[in-house]
Tab-separated table of N, CA and C in Angstrom:
chain	number	residue	atom	x	y	z
A	1	MET	N	-53.100	100.612	-61.994
A	1	MET	CA	-52.477	99.118	-62.595
A	1	MET	C	-53.117	98.140	-61.496
A	2	ALA	N	-53.890	97.158	-62.049
A	2	ALA	CA	-54.519	96.421	-61.241
A	2	ALA	C	-53.558	95.030	-61.241
A	3	VAL	N	-53.416	94.335	-60.143
A	3	VAL	CA	-52.750	93.113	-59.749
A	3	VAL	C	-53.574	92.253	-60.096
A	4	THR	N	-53.215	91.075	-60.852
A	4	THR	CA	-53.991	89.997	-60.984
A	4	THR	C	-53.392	88.809	-60.127
A	5	LYS	N	-54.206	88.122	-59.304
A	5	LYS	CA	-53.659	86.840	-58.724
A	5	LYS	C	-53.383	85.670	-59.770
A	6	LYS	N	-52.329	84.881	-59.375
A	6	LYS	CA	-52.237	83.688	-60.216
A	6	LYS	C	-53.042	82.471	-59.869
A	7	LYS	N	-53.754	81.812	-60.708
A	7	LYS	CA	-54.392	80.568	-60.324
A	7	LYS	C	-53.748	79.452	-59.734
A	8	THR	N	-53.908	78.610	-58.929
A	8	THR	CA	-53.089	77.692	-58.445
A	8	THR	C	-53.550	76.388	-59.485
A	9	THR	N	-52.512	75.492	-59.725
A	9	THR	CA	-52.517	74.370	-60.642
A	9	THR	C	-53.203	73.222	-59.766
A	10	SER	N	-53.382	73.229	-58.693
A	10	SER	CA	-53.767	71.971	-58.128
A	10	SER	C	-55.204	71.800	-58.319
A	11	GLN	N	-55.448	70.512	-58.265
A	11	GLN	CA	-56.946	70.005	-58.565
A	11	GLN	C	-57.858	70.338	-57.383
A	12	PRO	N	-58.952	70.763	-57.562
A	12	PRO	CA	-60.028	70.796	-56.408
A	12	PRO	C	-60.081	69.707	-55.743
A	13	GLY	N	-60.318	69.616	-54.299
A	13	GLY	CA	-60.300	68.388	-53.574
A	13	GLY	C	-59.242	67.516	-53.285
A	14	THR	N	-57.922	67.898	-53.765
A	14	THR	CA	-56.812	67.143	-53.609
A	14	THR	C	-56.028	68.003	-52.287
A	15	LYS	N	-55.492	66.994	-51.479
A	15	LYS	CA	-54.689	67.751	-50.335
A	15	LYS	C	-53.285	67.847	-50.671
A	16	LYS	N	-52.463	68.650	-50.071
A	16	LYS	CA	-50.989	68.539	-50.127
A	16	LYS	C	-50.561	67.720	-49.181
A	17	VAL	N	-49.590	66.981	-49.475
A	17	VAL	CA	-48.866	65.927	-48.616
A	17	VAL	C	-47.894	66.549	-47.799
A	18	PRO	N	-47.870	66.800	-46.513
A	18	PRO	CA	-46.858	67.343	-45.849
A	18	PRO	C	-45.557	66.675	-45.839
A	19	GLU	N	-44.421	67.113	-46.166
A	19	GLU	CA	-43.291	66.664	-46.291
A	19	GLU	C	-42.046	67.322	-45.219
A	20	ARG	N	-41.247	66.283	-44.777
A	20	ARG	CA	-40.035	66.790	-43.770
A	20	ARG	C	-38.783	66.434	-44.173
A	21	ARG	N	-37.841	67.026	-43.784
A	21	ARG	CA	-36.486	66.554	-44.062
A	21	ARG	C	-35.911	65.503	-43.094
A	22	CYS	N	-35.469	64.564	-43.335
A	22	CYS	CA	-34.577	63.510	-42.538
A	22	CYS	C	-33.246	64.230	-42.141
A	23	VAL	N	-33.075	64.297	-40.857
A	23	VAL	CA	-31.654	64.690	-40.094
A	23	VAL	C	-30.586	64.062	-40.489
A	24	GLY	N	-30.743	62.653	-40.905
A	24	GLY	CA	-29.639	61.971	-41.237
A	24	GLY	C	-29.076	62.089	-42.649
A	25	CYS	N	-29.905	61.687	-43.668
A	25	CYS	CA	-29.603	61.733	-44.813
A	25	CYS	C	-30.051	63.134	-45.758
A	26	GLN	N	-30.707	63.933	-45.025
A	26	GLN	CA	-31.152	65.082	-45.632
A	26	GLN	C	-32.116	65.087	-46.762
A	27	GLY	N	-32.900	63.756	-46.909
A	27	GLY	CA	-33.758	63.596	-47.874
A	27	GLY	C	-35.083	64.282	-47.384
A	28	THR	N	-36.072	64.432	-48.390
A	28	THR	CA	-37.301	64.891	-48.159
A	28	THR	C	-38.143	63.625	-48.392
A	29	PHE	N	-39.222	63.531	-47.511
A	29	PHE	CA	-39.927	62.498	-47.453
A	29	PHE	C	-41.436	62.808	-46.988
A	30	PRO	N	-42.505	62.190	-47.228
A	30	PRO	CA	-43.836	62.476	-46.568
A	30	PRO	C	-43.653	62.251	-45.173
A	31	LYS	N	-44.439	63.207	-44.398
A	31	LYS	CA	-44.279	63.275	-42.863
A	31	LYS	C	-44.833	62.060	-42.441
A	32	LYS	N	-45.652	61.125	-42.735
A	32	LYS	CA	-46.308	59.825	-42.162
A	32	LYS	C	-45.031	58.657	-42.490
A	33	ASP	N	-44.204	59.098	-43.033
A	33	ASP	CA	-43.130	57.845	-43.504
A	33	ASP	C	-41.746	58.149	-42.583
A	34	LEU	N	-41.950	59.082	-41.828
A	34	LEU	CA	-40.691	59.354	-40.897
A	34	LEU	C	-41.105	59.062	-39.482
A	35	LEU	N	-40.089	59.154	-38.662
A	35	LEU	CA	-40.135	58.914	-37.265
A	35	LEU	C	-39.866	60.319	-36.586
A	36	ARG	N	-40.606	60.671	-35.856
A	36	ARG	CA	-40.187	62.100	-35.151
A	36	ARG	C	-39.809	61.768	-33.709
A	37	VAL	N	-38.452	62.485	-33.497
A	37	VAL	CA	-37.994	62.289	-32.078
A	37	VAL	C	-38.291	63.703	-31.485
A	38	LEU	N	-38.922	63.871	-30.293
A	38	LEU	CA	-39.569	65.144	-29.647
A	38	LEU	C	-39.062	65.629	-28.427
A	39	ARG	N	-38.678	66.766	-28.588
A	39	ARG	CA	-38.122	67.368	-27.090
A	39	ARG	C	-39.535	68.205	-26.549
A	40	SER	N	-40.056	67.781	-25.421
A	40	SER	CA	-41.133	68.567	-25.009
A	40	SER	C	-40.896	69.905	-24.423
A	41	PRO	N	-41.763	70.614	-24.117
A	41	PRO	CA	-41.492	71.927	-23.613
A	41	PRO	C	-40.713	71.960	-22.103
A	42	GLU	N	-41.088	70.619	-21.359
A	42	GLU	CA	-40.609	70.403	-20.195
A	42	GLU	C	-39.038	69.714	-20.257
A	43	GLY	N	-38.653	69.608	-21.582
A	43	GLY	CA	-37.160	69.146	-21.714
A	43	GLY	C	-37.370	67.381	-21.726
A	44	GLU	N	-38.228	66.735	-21.835
A	44	GLU	CA	-38.318	65.390	-22.073
A	44	GLU	C	-38.260	64.931	-23.271
A	45	ILE	N	-37.432	63.864	-23.729
A	45	ILE	CA	-37.064	63.473	-24.955
A	45	ILE	C	-37.783	62.103	-25.233
A	46	SER	N	-38.797	61.950	-26.300
A	46	SER	CA	-39.592	60.791	-26.518
A	46	SER	C	-39.692	60.694	-28.183
A	47	ILE	N	-40.335	59.678	-28.259
A	47	ILE	CA	-40.605	59.538	-29.939
A	47	ILE	C	-42.167	59.591	-30.207
A	48	ASP	N	-42.432	60.345	-30.815
A	48	ASP	CA	-43.563	61.088	-31.001
A	48	ASP	C	-44.220	60.179	-32.298
A	49	PHE	N	-45.097	59.373	-31.986
A	49	PHE	CA	-45.879	58.360	-33.141
A	49	PHE	C	-47.051	59.138	-33.915
A	50	THR	N	-47.700	60.086	-33.197
A	50	THR	CA	-48.663	60.723	-33.822
A	50	THR	C	-48.234	62.057	-34.529
A	51	GLY	N	-47.196	62.508	-34.334
A	51	GLY	CA	-46.568	63.738	-34.892
A	51	GLY	C	-47.301	64.837	-34.645
A	52	LYS	N	-48.051	64.897	-33.572
A	52	LYS	CA	-48.815	66.364	-33.324
A	52	LYS	C	-48.741	66.515	-31.851
A	53	LYS	N	-47.538	65.889	-31.182
A	53	LYS	CA	-47.386	66.504	-29.756
A	53	LYS	C	-46.715	67.911	-30.002
A	54	SER	N	-46.801	68.670	-28.931
A	54	SER	CA	-46.318	69.919	-29.021
A	54	SER	C	-44.809	69.873	-28.517
A	55	GLY	N	-43.640	70.581	-28.943
A	55	GLY	CA	-42.371	70.737	-28.754
A	55	GLY	C	-41.636	70.644	-30.024
A	56	ARG	N	-40.279	70.569	-29.969
A	56	ARG	CA	-39.354	70.563	-30.903
A	56	ARG	C	-39.108	69.195	-31.454
A	57	GLY	N	-38.982	69.007	-32.779
A	57	GLY	CA	-39.083	67.671	-33.250
A	57	GLY	C	-37.921	67.686	-34.311
A	58	ALA	N	-37.346	66.367	-34.382
A	58	ALA	CA	-36.432	65.958	-35.353
A	58	ALA	C	-36.991	64.994	-36.182
A	59	TYR	N	-36.851	64.823	-37.332
A	59	TYR	CA	-37.426	63.756	-38.378
A	59	TYR	C	-36.293	62.847	-38.699
A	60	LEU	N	-36.409	61.553	-38.713
A	60	LEU	CA	-35.700	60.509	-39.134
A	60	LEU	C	-36.283	59.326	-39.859
A	61	CYS	N	-35.702	59.258	-41.061
A	61	CYS	CA	-36.315	58.178	-41.890
A	61	CYS	C	-36.021	56.813	-41.380
A	62	LYS	N	-36.668	55.711	-41.805
A	62	LYS	CA	-36.848	54.357	-41.284
A	62	LYS	C	-35.657	53.488	-42.037
A	63	ASN	N	-34.542	54.219	-42.311
A	63	ASN	CA	-33.427	53.423	-42.948
A	63	ASN	C	-32.257	53.329	-41.944
A	64	GLU	N	-31.831	51.912	-41.800
A	64	GLU	CA	-30.897	51.524	-40.725
A	64	GLU	C	-29.656	52.380	-41.078
A	65	ALA	N	-29.192	52.714	-42.145
A	65	ALA	CA	-27.908	53.151	-42.422
A	65	ALA	C	-27.988	54.710	-42.080
A	66	CYS	N	-29.008	55.228	-42.455
A	66	CYS	CA	-29.538	56.514	-41.973
A	66	CYS	C	-29.538	56.788	-40.339
A	67	PHE	N	-30.148	55.843	-39.939
A	67	PHE	CA	-30.114	55.992	-38.071
A	67	PHE	C	-28.614	55.890	-37.640
A	68	LYS	N	-27.945	55.063	-38.240
A	68	LYS	CA	-26.491	54.739	-37.678
A	68	LYS	C	-25.641	56.006	-37.969
A	69	LYS	N	-25.936	56.591	-39.036
A	69	LYS	CA	-24.980	57.832	-39.412
A	69	LYS	C	-25.536	59.015	-38.405
A	70	ALA	N	-26.881	59.055	-38.232
A	70	ALA	CA	-27.365	60.138	-37.445
A	70	ALA	C	-26.989	59.810	-35.805
A	71	ARG	N	-26.904	58.714	-35.386
A	71	ARG	CA	-26.474	58.389	-34.092
A	71	ARG	C	-24.814	58.664	-33.828
A	72	LYS	N	-24.072	58.348	-34.932
A	72	LYS	CA	-22.724	58.365	-34.819
A	72	LYS	C	-22.238	59.742	-34.853
A	73	SER	N	-22.983	60.670	-35.624
A	73	SER	CA	-22.755	62.168	-35.974
A	73	SER	C	-23.337	62.952	-34.699
A	74	GLY	N	-24.238	62.386	-34.124
A	74	GLY	CA	-24.812	63.299	-32.908
A	74	GLY	C	-25.738	64.262	-33.555
A	75	ILE	N	-26.165	64.179	-34.624
A	75	ILE	CA	-27.028	65.224	-35.446
A	75	ILE	C	-28.648	65.421	-34.685
A	76	ILE	N	-29.235	64.269	-34.060
A	76	ILE	CA	-30.263	64.301	-33.521
A	76	ILE	C	-30.009	65.310	-32.141
A	77	ARG	N	-28.956	65.049	-31.516
A	77	ARG	CA	-28.628	65.905	-30.291
A	77	ARG	C	-28.454	67.338	-30.688
A	78	ARG	N	-27.805	67.742	-31.703
A	78	ARG	CA	-27.729	69.162	-32.313
A	78	ARG	C	-29.233	69.592	-32.680
A	79	ALA	N	-29.899	68.879	-33.242
A	79	ALA	CA	-31.225	69.435	-33.817
A	79	ALA	C	-32.291	69.606	-32.751
A	80	LEU	N	-32.124	68.885	-31.654
A	80	LEU	CA	-33.006	69.130	-30.465
A	80	LEU	C	-32.374	69.931	-29.462
A	81	GLU	N	-31.131	70.301	-29.336
A	81	GLU	CA	-30.331	71.013	-28.395
A	81	GLU	C	-30.292	70.485	-27.256
A	82	CYS	N	-30.148	69.166	-26.957
A	82	CYS	CA	-30.007	68.385	-25.584
A	82	CYS	C	-29.658	67.032	-25.926
A	83	GLU	N	-29.224	66.265	-24.721
A	83	GLU	CA	-28.655	65.167	-24.717
A	83	GLU	C	-29.713	64.091	-25.004
A	84	ILE	N	-29.199	62.962	-25.766
A	84	ILE	CA	-30.211	62.074	-26.045
A	84	ILE	C	-29.580	60.787	-25.642
A	85	THR	N	-30.533	60.158	-24.529
A	85	THR	CA	-30.055	58.812	-23.601
A	85	THR	C	-29.878	57.771	-24.709
A	86	ASP	N	-29.262	56.699	-24.188
A	86	ASP	CA	-29.159	55.544	-24.950
A	86	ASP	C	-30.475	54.752	-25.157
A	87	GLU	N	-31.303	54.732	-24.075
A	87	GLU	CA	-32.607	54.286	-24.184
A	87	GLU	C	-33.390	54.808	-25.338
A	88	ILE	N	-33.381	56.034	-25.634
A	88	ILE	CA	-34.222	56.704	-26.893
A	88	ILE	C	-33.590	56.247	-28.155
A	89	TYR	N	-32.257	56.102	-28.078
A	89	TYR	CA	-31.450	55.385	-29.266
A	89	TYR	C	-31.844	54.023	-29.584
A	90	ASP	N	-31.879	53.288	-28.417
A	90	ASP	CA	-32.181	51.877	-28.455
A	90	ASP	C	-33.699	51.879	-29.030
A	91	GLU	N	-34.833	52.592	-28.683
A	91	GLU	CA	-36.136	52.607	-29.211
A	91	GLU	C	-36.282	52.923	-30.406
A	92	LEU	N	-35.450	54.024	-30.917
A	92	LEU	CA	-35.448	54.364	-32.323
A	92	LEU	C	-34.843	53.404	-33.085
A	93	GLU	N	-33.801	52.699	-32.810
A	93	GLU	CA	-33.309	51.613	-33.495
A	93	GLU	C	-34.204	50.417	-33.874
A	94	LYS	N	-35.129	50.145	-32.661
A	94	LYS	CA	-36.178	49.053	-32.667
A	94	LYS	C	-37.224	49.297	-33.807
A	95	GLU	N	-37.664	50.686	-33.809
A	95	GLU	CA	-38.583	51.394	-34.678
A	95	GLU	C	-38.139	51.236	-35.989
A	96	VAL	N	-36.918	51.454	-36.249
A	96	VAL	CA	-36.214	51.562	-37.536
A	96	VAL	C	-36.178	50.130	-38.027
A	97	LYS	N	-35.722	49.251	-37.439
A	97	LYS	CA	-35.795	47.744	-37.824
A	97	LYS	C	-37.219	47.300	-38.137
A	98	LEU	N	-38.245	47.757	-37.568
A	98	LEU	CA	-39.708	47.286	-37.567
A	98	LEU	C	-40.392	48.027	-38.851
A	99	GLY	N	-39.660	49.156	-39.135
A	99	GLY	CA	-40.153	49.906	-40.465
A	99	GLY	C	-39.569	49.425	-41.747
A	100	GLN	N	-38.714	48.717	-41.534
A	100	GLN	CA	-37.809	48.254	-43.069
A	100	GLN	C	-38.792	47.158	-43.495
């Protein structure tokens, strides 16, 4: 009994847009529309504007209400499994306001 492969329905030449889930609102968005908070292998916390640095990342949409919810609940801290300083939160808040 021969197994036949399913044909893909995507058009030739089109690329799949990578999507990520926001830790605040749990919505799914294109990766380029989100902010990435990164914990590097050395344990340093920063904002990854390129989306390509190595380490554990947590994505956050550029919505102020979502940011406030994530900060209040500590979801970024839990996602990265380390403490987040107020400087990082302040920098994130500034980027969220610029992104709106």
